[in-house]
Short mmCIF file of C-alpha atoms in Angstrom, two decimals:
data_model
loop_
_atom_site.label_atom_id
_atom_site.label_comp_id
_atom_site.label_asym_id
_atom_site.label_seq_id
_atom_site.Cartn_x
_atom_site.Cartn_y
_atom_site.Cartn_z
CA MET A 16 -37.62 -18.44 -87.06
CA PHE A 17 -36.05 -15.21 -88.24
CA ASN A 18 -36.94 -14.62 -91.90
CA VAL A 19 -33.44 -14.32 -93.30
CA ILE A 20 -34.37 -13.86 -96.94
CA ARG A 21 -36.89 -11.10 -96.20
CA PHE A 22 -34.26 -9.37 -94.08
CA LEU A 23 -31.72 -9.54 -96.89
CA LYS A 24 -34.12 -7.97 -99.37
CA ILE A 25 -34.52 -5.00 -97.04
CA PHE A 26 -30.89 -4.93 -95.96
CA ALA A 27 -29.53 -5.02 -99.50
CA VAL A 28 -31.31 -1.77 -100.31
CA ILE A 29 -29.53 0.17 -97.55
CA PHE A 30 -26.30 -1.80 -97.26
CA VAL A 31 -23.86 -0.26 -99.69
CA SER A 32 -20.84 -2.38 -100.47
CA LEU A 33 -18.79 -0.55 -103.03
CA VAL A 34 -16.23 -3.31 -102.81
CA ASP A 35 -18.60 -5.49 -104.80
CA CYS A 36 -21.28 -3.24 -106.26
CA PHE A 37 -19.62 0.17 -106.47
CA GLU A 38 -23.03 1.71 -107.13
CA ASN A 39 -24.17 5.09 -105.82
CA ASP A 40 -27.00 3.75 -103.65
CA TYR A 41 -26.49 6.07 -100.67
CA LEU A 42 -29.70 7.41 -99.25
CA ASP A 43 -30.53 10.96 -100.29
CA LEU A 44 -30.92 12.65 -96.94
CA GLU A 45 -30.71 16.25 -98.14
CA GLY A 46 -33.35 18.29 -96.37
CA TYR A 47 -34.27 15.39 -94.10
CA ILE A 48 -32.12 16.27 -91.13
CA SER A 49 -33.03 19.28 -89.03
CA GLN A 50 -30.70 21.05 -86.63
CA SER A 51 -32.09 19.29 -83.58
CA GLN A 52 -34.42 16.58 -84.84
CA GLU A 53 -35.21 14.22 -81.98
CA SER A 54 -35.71 10.47 -82.15
CA GLY A 55 -36.63 9.32 -78.68
CA ARG A 56 -33.90 10.72 -76.47
CA ASN A 57 -31.49 11.12 -79.35
CA GLU A 58 -30.89 14.56 -80.78
CA ILE A 59 -29.42 15.17 -84.22
CA LYS A 60 -26.92 18.02 -84.11
CA LYS A 61 -24.40 19.76 -86.34
CA ILE A 62 -20.84 20.89 -85.74
CA LEU A 63 -18.82 23.15 -88.03
CA GLN A 64 -15.69 21.38 -89.25
CA PRO A 65 -12.79 22.59 -91.42
CA VAL A 66 -12.60 21.11 -94.88
CA ASN A 67 -8.86 20.75 -94.26
CA HIS A 68 -7.72 20.47 -90.65
CA PHE A 69 -4.06 20.72 -91.63
CA ASP A 70 -3.97 24.00 -93.54
CA ALA A 71 -4.64 27.13 -91.48
CA GLN A 72 -4.88 29.18 -94.67
CA ASP A 73 -7.85 27.14 -95.87
CA THR A 74 -10.91 28.70 -94.18
CA ARG A 75 -13.56 26.54 -95.84
CA THR A 76 -15.94 24.72 -93.50
CA TRP A 77 -18.78 22.21 -93.58
CA ASN A 78 -21.48 20.97 -91.19
CA MET A 79 -20.85 17.50 -89.77
CA THR A 80 -23.87 15.67 -88.36
CA TYR A 81 -23.66 13.91 -85.01
CA ILE A 82 -26.05 12.19 -82.61
CA GLN A 83 -26.32 13.20 -78.96
CA ASN A 84 -27.90 11.26 -76.08
CA LEU A 85 -27.67 12.69 -72.55
CA GLU A 86 -30.37 10.64 -70.82
CA PHE A 87 -27.90 9.01 -68.40
CA TRP A 88 -25.43 11.87 -68.12
CA LYS A 89 -24.22 12.98 -64.71
CA PRO A 90 -21.55 15.63 -64.22
CA ASN A 91 -18.00 14.30 -64.65
CA GLY A 92 -19.31 11.07 -66.13
CA PRO A 93 -17.46 9.52 -69.08
CA ILE A 94 -18.04 10.63 -72.65
CA TYR A 95 -18.49 7.98 -75.32
CA ILE A 96 -17.99 8.71 -79.02
CA ASN A 97 -19.22 6.15 -81.52
CA ILE A 98 -17.27 6.77 -84.73
CA GLY A 99 -19.33 6.55 -87.91
CA GLY A 100 -18.34 4.51 -90.93
CA PRO A 101 -19.28 4.83 -94.61
CA PHE A 102 -23.01 5.28 -94.02
CA PRO A 103 -25.44 8.02 -93.01
CA TYR A 104 -25.91 8.48 -89.27
CA GLU A 105 -29.16 6.43 -89.21
CA VAL A 106 -27.13 3.24 -89.46
CA GLN A 107 -25.97 3.91 -85.89
CA ASN A 108 -29.53 3.84 -84.53
CA ASN A 109 -29.24 0.36 -83.05
CA ILE A 110 -26.33 1.20 -80.79
CA PHE A 111 -28.47 3.91 -79.21
CA LYS A 112 -31.05 1.37 -78.03
CA LYS A 113 -31.49 -0.56 -74.80
CA GLY A 114 -29.91 -3.99 -74.85
CA PHE A 115 -27.05 -3.01 -77.13
CA PHE A 116 -23.50 -2.94 -75.79
CA LEU A 117 -22.72 0.76 -75.99
CA TYR A 118 -26.07 2.07 -74.79
CA ASP A 119 -25.98 -0.26 -71.79
CA LEU A 120 -22.38 0.71 -70.97
CA VAL A 121 -23.33 4.38 -71.04
CA ASN A 122 -26.24 3.63 -68.72
CA GLU A 123 -24.05 1.70 -66.29
CA THR A 124 -21.46 4.47 -66.08
CA ASN A 125 -23.70 7.58 -66.14
CA GLY A 126 -22.10 8.68 -69.38
CA ALA A 127 -22.92 10.87 -72.35
CA LEU A 128 -23.21 9.21 -75.74
CA PHE A 129 -22.38 10.73 -79.11
CA GLY A 130 -22.25 9.29 -82.61
CA SER A 131 -20.24 11.02 -85.34
CA GLU A 132 -21.05 10.85 -89.04
CA HIS A 133 -18.01 10.26 -91.25
CA ARG A 134 -17.15 13.01 -93.70
CA TYR A 135 -18.39 12.44 -97.28
CA TYR A 136 -20.72 9.59 -96.29
CA GLY A 137 -23.70 11.34 -94.78
CA SER A 138 -26.17 14.15 -95.10
CA THR A 139 -23.55 16.82 -95.77
CA THR A 140 -20.08 16.63 -97.30
CA PRO A 141 -17.11 19.02 -97.30
CA LEU A 142 -17.28 19.22 -101.12
CA ASN A 143 -19.49 17.61 -103.74
CA LEU A 144 -18.75 14.17 -105.18
CA THR A 145 -18.58 15.05 -108.86
CA LYS A 146 -14.86 15.82 -109.03
CA THR A 147 -12.04 13.55 -108.01
CA ASP A 148 -10.03 16.50 -106.72
CA ASN A 149 -12.81 17.24 -104.21
CA LEU A 150 -12.18 13.87 -102.57
CA LYS A 151 -8.60 14.62 -101.55
CA TYR A 152 -9.92 15.65 -98.12
CA LEU A 153 -11.47 12.22 -97.66
CA ASN A 154 -8.88 10.29 -95.70
CA SER A 155 -8.43 8.76 -92.26
CA GLN A 156 -6.29 11.62 -90.94
CA GLN A 157 -8.97 14.20 -91.68
CA ALA A 158 -11.63 11.89 -90.22
CA LEU A 159 -9.63 11.47 -87.00
CA ALA A 160 -9.27 15.24 -86.75
CA ASP A 161 -13.06 15.57 -87.13
CA VAL A 162 -13.56 13.29 -84.13
CA ALA A 163 -10.91 15.15 -82.13
CA LYS A 164 -12.68 18.46 -82.69
CA LEU A 165 -16.01 16.89 -81.72
CA ILE A 166 -14.49 15.63 -78.47
CA LYS A 167 -13.16 19.07 -77.58
CA TYR A 168 -16.50 20.64 -78.37
CA VAL A 169 -18.66 18.25 -76.32
CA LYS A 170 -16.33 18.45 -73.33
CA SER A 171 -16.67 22.22 -73.41
CA MET A 172 -20.43 22.06 -73.98
CA LEU A 173 -20.92 19.70 -71.02
CA LYS A 174 -18.41 21.59 -68.87
CA ALA A 175 -16.69 18.22 -68.48
CA GLU A 176 -13.00 18.97 -68.86
CA ASN A 177 -12.14 16.21 -66.39
CA SER A 178 -14.38 13.55 -67.94
CA LYS A 179 -12.78 10.47 -69.42
CA VAL A 180 -13.35 9.86 -73.14
CA VAL A 181 -13.94 6.47 -74.73
CA VAL A 182 -14.10 6.08 -78.51
CA VAL A 183 -15.83 3.11 -80.08
CA GLY A 184 -15.79 2.02 -83.70
CA GLY A 185 -17.26 -0.86 -85.61
CA ASN A 186 -19.84 -1.28 -88.35
CA MET A 187 -20.93 -3.57 -91.14
CA ASP A 188 -18.41 -2.21 -93.60
CA GLY A 189 -15.73 0.43 -93.74
CA ASN A 190 -13.10 1.64 -91.31
CA ALA A 191 -14.76 2.79 -88.07
CA GLY A 192 -13.04 0.06 -86.05
CA ASN A 193 -9.68 1.20 -87.42
CA LEU A 194 -10.37 4.82 -86.54
CA ALA A 195 -11.18 3.96 -82.92
CA ALA A 196 -7.77 2.36 -82.44
CA TRP A 197 -6.00 5.12 -84.32
CA MET A 198 -7.63 7.82 -82.18
CA ARG A 199 -5.67 6.38 -79.24
CA LEU A 200 -2.55 6.34 -81.40
CA PHE A 201 -2.74 9.95 -82.58
CA TYR A 202 -4.92 11.64 -79.93
CA SER A 203 -4.02 9.92 -76.67
CA ASP A 204 -4.24 13.32 -74.98
CA LEU A 205 -7.97 13.40 -75.77
CA VAL A 206 -8.91 9.71 -75.72
CA ASP A 207 -8.55 7.59 -72.59
CA ALA A 208 -9.70 4.22 -73.97
CA ALA A 209 -10.99 2.67 -77.16
CA VAL A 210 -13.00 -0.29 -78.43
CA SER A 211 -12.02 -1.41 -81.93
CA ALA A 212 -14.74 -3.76 -83.17
CA SER A 213 -13.86 -5.54 -86.41
CA GLY A 214 -11.12 -3.03 -87.09
CA ALA A 215 -9.29 -3.98 -90.28
CA VAL A 216 -6.13 -2.17 -89.24
CA LEU A 217 -3.93 -3.85 -91.86
CA ALA A 218 -4.10 -2.31 -95.32
CA LYS A 219 -3.72 -4.89 -98.09
CA ALA A 220 -4.31 -4.44 -101.80
CA ASP A 221 -5.15 -8.00 -102.85
CA PHE A 222 -7.39 -9.29 -100.06
CA LYS A 223 -7.55 -12.87 -101.33
CA ASP A 224 -8.22 -14.22 -97.83
CA TYR A 225 -11.70 -12.71 -97.86
CA TYR A 226 -13.61 -15.32 -99.81
CA GLU A 227 -11.60 -18.13 -98.29
CA THR A 228 -13.18 -17.17 -94.97
CA VAL A 229 -16.63 -16.96 -96.53
CA GLY A 230 -16.13 -20.41 -98.03
CA GLU A 231 -14.95 -21.79 -94.69
CA ASN A 232 -18.12 -20.50 -93.04
CA PHE A 233 -20.34 -22.38 -95.47
CA LEU A 234 -18.18 -25.50 -95.39
CA LYS A 235 -18.16 -25.63 -91.59
CA TYR A 236 -21.68 -24.44 -90.78
CA GLY A 237 -23.78 -24.96 -93.90
CA THR A 238 -25.89 -28.01 -94.58
CA PRO A 239 -24.09 -31.13 -95.88
CA GLY A 240 -23.09 -30.66 -99.50
CA CYS A 241 -23.97 -26.95 -99.54
CA TYR A 242 -20.39 -25.85 -100.21
CA ASP A 243 -20.20 -28.17 -103.22
CA LYS A 244 -23.53 -26.90 -104.55
CA ILE A 245 -22.29 -23.32 -104.33
CA ALA A 246 -19.13 -24.34 -106.19
CA LYS A 247 -21.21 -26.11 -108.83
CA LEU A 248 -23.35 -23.01 -109.32
CA PHE A 249 -20.36 -20.69 -109.81
CA ASN A 250 -18.67 -23.21 -112.09
CA LYS A 251 -21.86 -23.24 -114.12
CA PHE A 252 -21.66 -19.47 -114.46
CA GLN A 253 -18.05 -19.73 -115.59
CA THR A 254 -18.85 -22.45 -118.12
CA LEU A 255 -21.77 -20.55 -119.60
CA LEU A 256 -19.69 -17.40 -119.94
CA SER A 257 -17.05 -19.25 -121.97
CA THR A 258 -19.12 -19.70 -125.13
CA PRO A 259 -21.54 -17.56 -127.19
CA GLU A 260 -24.27 -20.17 -126.75
CA GLY A 261 -23.71 -20.23 -122.98
CA ILE A 262 -23.78 -16.45 -122.76
CA LYS A 263 -27.09 -16.40 -124.63
CA GLN A 264 -28.52 -18.93 -122.18
CA LEU A 265 -27.19 -17.05 -119.15
CA LYS A 266 -28.56 -13.71 -120.36
CA LYS A 267 -31.99 -15.27 -120.73
CA GLU A 268 -32.02 -17.12 -117.43
CA ASP A 269 -30.57 -14.27 -115.39
CA ASP A 270 -32.47 -11.43 -117.11
CA ILE A 271 -29.28 -9.71 -118.24
CA CYS A 272 -29.86 -6.60 -120.34
CA ASP A 273 -29.70 -7.36 -124.06
CA PHE A 274 -27.20 -4.55 -124.74
CA VAL A 275 -24.61 -5.86 -122.22
CA ASP A 276 -21.72 -7.61 -123.97
CA MET A 277 -21.07 -10.54 -121.64
CA SER A 278 -18.08 -11.69 -123.67
CA LYS A 279 -16.09 -8.77 -122.20
CA LYS A 280 -14.06 -9.86 -119.19
CA GLU A 281 -14.83 -6.67 -117.25
CA ASN A 282 -18.57 -7.31 -117.56
CA GLN A 283 -18.10 -10.91 -116.52
CA GLN A 284 -16.17 -9.73 -113.47
CA ILE A 285 -19.03 -7.45 -112.46
CA PHE A 286 -21.42 -10.38 -112.89
CA PHE A 287 -19.37 -12.50 -110.49
CA SER A 288 -18.85 -9.60 -108.09
CA LYS A 289 -22.55 -8.87 -107.78
CA ASN A 290 -23.46 -12.52 -107.43
CA LEU A 291 -21.02 -12.69 -104.51
CA PHE A 292 -22.73 -9.78 -102.76
CA SER A 293 -25.17 -11.87 -100.74
CA PHE A 294 -22.38 -14.12 -99.47
CA ARG A 295 -20.64 -10.99 -98.18
CA ILE A 296 -23.77 -9.97 -96.32
CA PHE A 297 -24.22 -13.30 -94.61
CA SER A 298 -20.68 -13.53 -93.36
CA ALA A 299 -21.12 -10.02 -91.97
CA ILE A 300 -24.49 -10.26 -90.25
CA ALA A 301 -24.39 -13.87 -89.05
CA ASN A 302 -24.46 -14.07 -85.26
CA ASP A 303 -25.34 -17.73 -85.15
CA ALA A 304 -24.09 -20.73 -87.10
CA ASP A 305 -27.68 -21.55 -88.05
CA TYR A 306 -27.67 -18.57 -90.41
CA PHE A 307 -25.54 -20.54 -92.85
CA LYS A 308 -27.82 -23.56 -92.65
CA VAL A 309 -30.82 -21.38 -93.42
CA VAL A 310 -29.08 -19.89 -96.44
CA CYS A 311 -28.26 -23.33 -97.75
CA GLU A 312 -31.75 -24.71 -97.16
CA LYS A 313 -33.47 -21.72 -98.74
CA ASN A 314 -31.20 -21.17 -101.72
CA PHE A 315 -29.01 -24.15 -102.54
CA ASN A 316 -31.23 -27.18 -102.68
CA ASP A 317 -30.22 -27.42 -106.34
CA THR A 318 -27.81 -25.70 -108.69
CA SER A 319 -30.23 -24.05 -111.08
CA ILE A 320 -29.55 -20.53 -112.27
CA LYS A 321 -32.18 -19.29 -109.82
CA SER A 322 -30.31 -20.73 -106.83
CA LYS A 323 -29.02 -17.31 -105.86
CA LEU A 324 -29.83 -14.91 -103.10
CA PRO A 325 -32.07 -12.04 -104.22
CA GLN A 326 -30.59 -8.81 -105.51
CA SER A 327 -32.08 -5.39 -104.98
CA LYS A 328 -33.55 -3.25 -107.77
CA SER A 329 -30.43 -1.11 -107.54
CA ASP A 330 -28.73 -3.86 -109.54
CA HIS A 331 -31.17 -3.37 -112.40
CA ILE A 332 -32.30 -0.74 -114.87
CA ALA A 333 -35.70 -0.15 -116.42
CA LYS A 334 -36.44 -1.90 -119.68
CA ASP A 335 -39.46 -1.19 -121.89
CA GLY A 336 -40.83 1.06 -119.14
CA GLN A 337 -41.96 -1.86 -117.00
CA ASP A 338 -39.58 -4.78 -116.77
CA TRP A 339 -36.14 -4.88 -115.20
CA CYS A 340 -32.90 -6.30 -116.43
CA ASN A 341 -29.53 -6.89 -114.81
CA ASN A 342 -26.97 -4.39 -116.05
CA TYR A 343 -23.44 -5.75 -115.75
CA ASP A 344 -21.84 -3.22 -118.08
CA PHE A 345 -18.50 -2.10 -116.61
CA ASP A 346 -18.62 1.44 -118.02
CA PHE A 347 -22.19 1.94 -116.84
CA ASN A 348 -21.17 0.99 -113.31
CA PHE A 349 -17.92 2.92 -113.03
CA ASN A 350 -17.77 5.73 -115.58
CA THR A 351 -20.25 7.92 -113.68
CA PRO A 352 -20.36 11.67 -112.87
CA THR A 353 -20.70 11.03 -109.14
CA LYS A 354 -17.62 9.57 -107.47
CA PHE A 355 -17.85 6.74 -104.96
CA PRO A 356 -16.25 7.79 -101.66
CA LEU A 357 -15.70 4.31 -100.23
CA LEU A 358 -13.99 3.19 -103.41
CA TYR A 359 -11.84 6.33 -103.25
CA GLN A 360 -10.57 5.42 -99.78
CA MET A 361 -9.88 1.89 -100.92
CA CYS A 362 -7.93 3.19 -103.92
CA THR A 363 -5.97 5.77 -101.90
CA GLU A 364 -5.49 4.27 -98.41
CA PHE A 365 -6.76 0.81 -97.56
CA GLY A 366 -7.02 -1.45 -100.58
CA SER A 367 -8.76 -4.48 -99.04
CA PHE A 368 -10.15 -5.56 -102.40
CA PRO A 369 -11.78 -9.00 -101.95
CA THR A 370 -10.60 -11.16 -104.83
CA THR A 371 -11.24 -14.73 -105.92
CA GLU A 372 -8.34 -15.37 -108.27
CA GLU A 373 -6.46 -17.39 -105.66
CA GLY A 374 -7.34 -19.35 -102.55
CA LYS A 375 -9.53 -22.24 -101.53
CA HIS A 376 -13.19 -21.27 -101.93
CA PRO A 377 -16.21 -22.26 -104.06
CA PHE A 378 -16.49 -19.03 -106.07
CA THR A 379 -14.15 -19.67 -109.05
CA ASN A 380 -11.59 -17.07 -110.15
CA GLY A 381 -13.98 -14.50 -111.61
CA VAL A 382 -12.88 -11.45 -109.61
CA PRO A 383 -9.13 -10.72 -109.92
CA VAL A 384 -7.45 -7.75 -108.27
CA GLU A 385 -6.95 -6.18 -111.71
CA TYR A 386 -10.73 -5.66 -111.81
CA TYR A 387 -10.45 -3.25 -108.88
CA TYR A 388 -7.35 -1.55 -110.25
CA LYS A 389 -9.21 -0.78 -113.46
CA ALA A 390 -12.27 0.39 -111.50
CA CYS A 391 -10.09 2.88 -109.61
CA LYS A 392 -8.64 4.26 -112.84
CA VAL A 393 -11.98 4.54 -114.63
CA GLN A 394 -13.65 6.18 -111.64
CA PHE A 395 -10.91 8.58 -110.53
CA GLY A 396 -8.36 8.91 -113.33
CA PRO A 397 -5.51 7.01 -115.01
CA GLU A 398 -3.06 7.81 -112.21
CA PHE A 399 -5.16 5.79 -109.73
CA GLY A 400 -3.74 2.45 -110.80
CA LYS A 401 -1.85 -0.49 -109.33
CA ASN A 402 1.35 1.38 -108.40
CA ARG A 403 -0.45 4.20 -106.63
CA ILE A 404 -2.67 1.76 -104.73
CA GLU A 405 0.25 -0.38 -103.59
CA ASP A 406 2.19 2.72 -102.52
CA ALA A 407 -0.86 3.97 -100.59
CA VAL A 408 -1.30 0.65 -98.80
CA LYS A 409 2.36 0.68 -97.77
CA ALA A 410 2.10 4.27 -96.52
CA THR A 411 -1.02 3.47 -94.48
CA ASN A 412 0.66 0.55 -92.74
CA GLU A 413 3.76 2.61 -92.02
CA MET A 414 1.68 5.44 -90.55
CA TYR A 415 -0.56 3.34 -88.30
CA GLY A 416 1.51 0.22 -87.64
CA GLY A 417 -0.52 -2.41 -89.46
CA LEU A 418 -1.29 -5.36 -87.20
CA HIS A 419 0.93 -3.94 -84.46
CA PRO A 420 -0.25 -0.40 -83.71
CA ASN A 421 1.65 1.16 -80.83
CA VAL A 422 -1.37 1.62 -78.56
CA THR A 423 -2.52 0.92 -75.02
CA LYS A 424 -5.99 0.86 -73.48
CA VAL A 425 -7.48 -0.39 -76.73
CA VAL A 426 -9.45 -3.62 -76.88
CA PHE A 427 -9.68 -5.33 -80.28
CA VAL A 428 -12.78 -7.45 -80.87
CA ASN A 429 -13.43 -9.54 -83.98
CA GLY A 430 -16.08 -12.06 -84.99
CA GLU A 431 -15.39 -15.62 -86.08
CA PHE A 432 -17.49 -15.34 -89.24
CA ASP A 433 -16.10 -11.96 -90.30
CA PRO A 434 -13.62 -12.18 -93.19
CA TYR A 435 -12.12 -8.84 -92.14
CA ARG A 436 -10.70 -10.43 -89.00
CA LYS A 437 -7.86 -11.53 -91.29
CA LEU A 438 -6.90 -7.84 -91.41
CA GLY A 439 -7.50 -7.25 -87.72
CA VAL A 440 -5.68 -7.70 -84.43
CA THR A 441 -6.66 -11.14 -83.13
CA GLU A 442 -3.87 -11.74 -80.59
CA ASN A 443 -3.04 -9.66 -77.55
CA LEU A 444 -0.58 -6.86 -78.25
CA SER A 445 -0.06 -6.36 -74.50
CA ASP A 446 -1.98 -6.57 -71.23
CA ASP A 447 -3.39 -3.13 -72.02
CA ALA A 448 -4.15 -3.94 -75.65
CA PRO A 449 -5.96 -7.30 -75.57
CA ALA A 450 -7.79 -9.00 -78.43
CA PHE A 451 -10.85 -11.25 -78.56
CA VAL A 452 -12.34 -13.31 -81.37
CA ILE A 453 -15.98 -14.01 -80.57
CA ALA A 454 -17.15 -17.45 -81.66
CA ASN A 455 -20.43 -17.65 -83.60
CA SER A 456 -20.38 -13.95 -84.34
CA GLY A 457 -20.12 -11.80 -87.44
CA ARG A 458 -18.83 -8.33 -88.21
CA ALA A 459 -19.02 -5.84 -85.32
CA GLY A 460 -21.21 -8.31 -83.46
CA LEU A 461 -20.16 -6.78 -80.14
CA LEU A 462 -21.92 -3.54 -81.08
CA GLU A 463 -24.58 -4.61 -83.56
CA ASN A 464 -26.23 -7.53 -81.77
CA LYS A 465 -28.28 -7.70 -78.62
CA ASP A 466 -27.49 -10.33 -76.02
CA SER A 467 -28.85 -13.61 -77.24
CA LYS A 468 -28.21 -17.26 -76.54
CA ASN A 469 -24.68 -16.74 -77.84
CA LYS A 470 -22.73 -17.30 -74.64
CA GLU A 471 -19.47 -16.21 -76.26
CA LEU A 472 -20.98 -12.86 -77.24
CA ILE A 473 -22.42 -12.30 -73.77
CA GLU A 474 -19.09 -13.13 -72.16
CA ALA A 475 -17.16 -10.86 -74.54
CA LYS A 476 -19.43 -7.93 -73.70
CA LYS A 477 -18.79 -8.46 -70.00
CA LYS A 478 -15.02 -8.58 -70.51
CA VAL A 479 -14.93 -5.46 -72.68
CA LYS A 480 -17.13 -3.51 -70.29
CA SER A 481 -14.88 -4.52 -67.40
CA LEU A 482 -11.79 -3.37 -69.27
CA ILE A 483 -13.27 0.00 -70.20
CA LYS A 484 -14.44 0.64 -66.64
CA LYS A 485 -10.98 -0.21 -65.31
CA TRP A 486 -9.23 2.00 -67.84
CA ILE A 487 -11.38 5.04 -67.00
CA GLY A 488 -11.16 4.48 -63.26
CA LEU A 489 -14.63 3.11 -62.46
#
């Protein structure tokens, strides 16, 4: 059987969820990427992009990394662009492998395959991350313009002016699925069809539905009584944090750093947020209901303090030169010189803060939306508070259309286990903008998982391939 716990230990190191952790754990890839480093048939390339696409007077540029695979290319074949999310380009490696949806579609249609790296999240950035003002060029409009320029360039490079272009977006976190749909909305002259996998197209500040979905997954698919054991564990945390004696016990049992004042509500909120991290992972990566049973069997046979999924060392700091302790200090986590780009986009465009203050779930009320509002202000400045966030969310929905974007030839695909489907299109918008929810599948399962025994996933891949081929005239 697949070793889920071992996978999570590895995955937690590279999976950056600033929604919960907000830690600067991005891989340092400086100097690692060469101009044309090859991995199999994939070539790593660079394209010069403007820092600001919408100001002709601003001549600053930066090098955006992209992946190129031409092994199946035939003249006038379709061009596929996989849009990157908030990770370095290496996270896209799977989709460039045999057996995965996009690679196989490219093979079947004699296409060219490219993968773009999102500005500010990869090996190079337009500007450094130490000043909030440098992040003003990090937004979905600039990212869409990056993809548009890449499309124009590769069509010229391949001498393929008549080739159809398909954009695909979907990853374990972030907004790639949104961008794929929005490319058809804003650049329909360049993009002929799009696949939006797990695209959270609706911006929403207080995303209280998130952990309700996570709880539903464990209630429906976990072992009998698992949901109640999870609830008992989080209630135990809450009870211990309510008294000095309980805090002392919790700090000892959970190896919390001595200097962290766990009576402060902000530090308690970070504690809950980080202890929810593993539940986020499982609802994202699960492509089989048995995943939840395995989690329950491995981790929730009792409700001791150790009945938690493992955390990575990134959640700790050195103590006495050898040991490690959990650092849940709010200022340590947020008042840092380097700014967190994913948090910036959440604070200025998307919101989507997963909260536990309301809703039916087993995780208590330890993470209110105010926790995220304060994080935005501490990280980026006092003006980045509740009012600005709510105004930004409203503006994003007005610009792109929320759950009803005015698009055609876009297929929206969500996974049953994915909490972000609550922010996605799950019902057909029209005959040319259909939607699928794949049973027994997690986030971006269409793109991230090989064909398995999941009949629903296999069938969804067939349907989406058929739609794309029809839309590009094959």
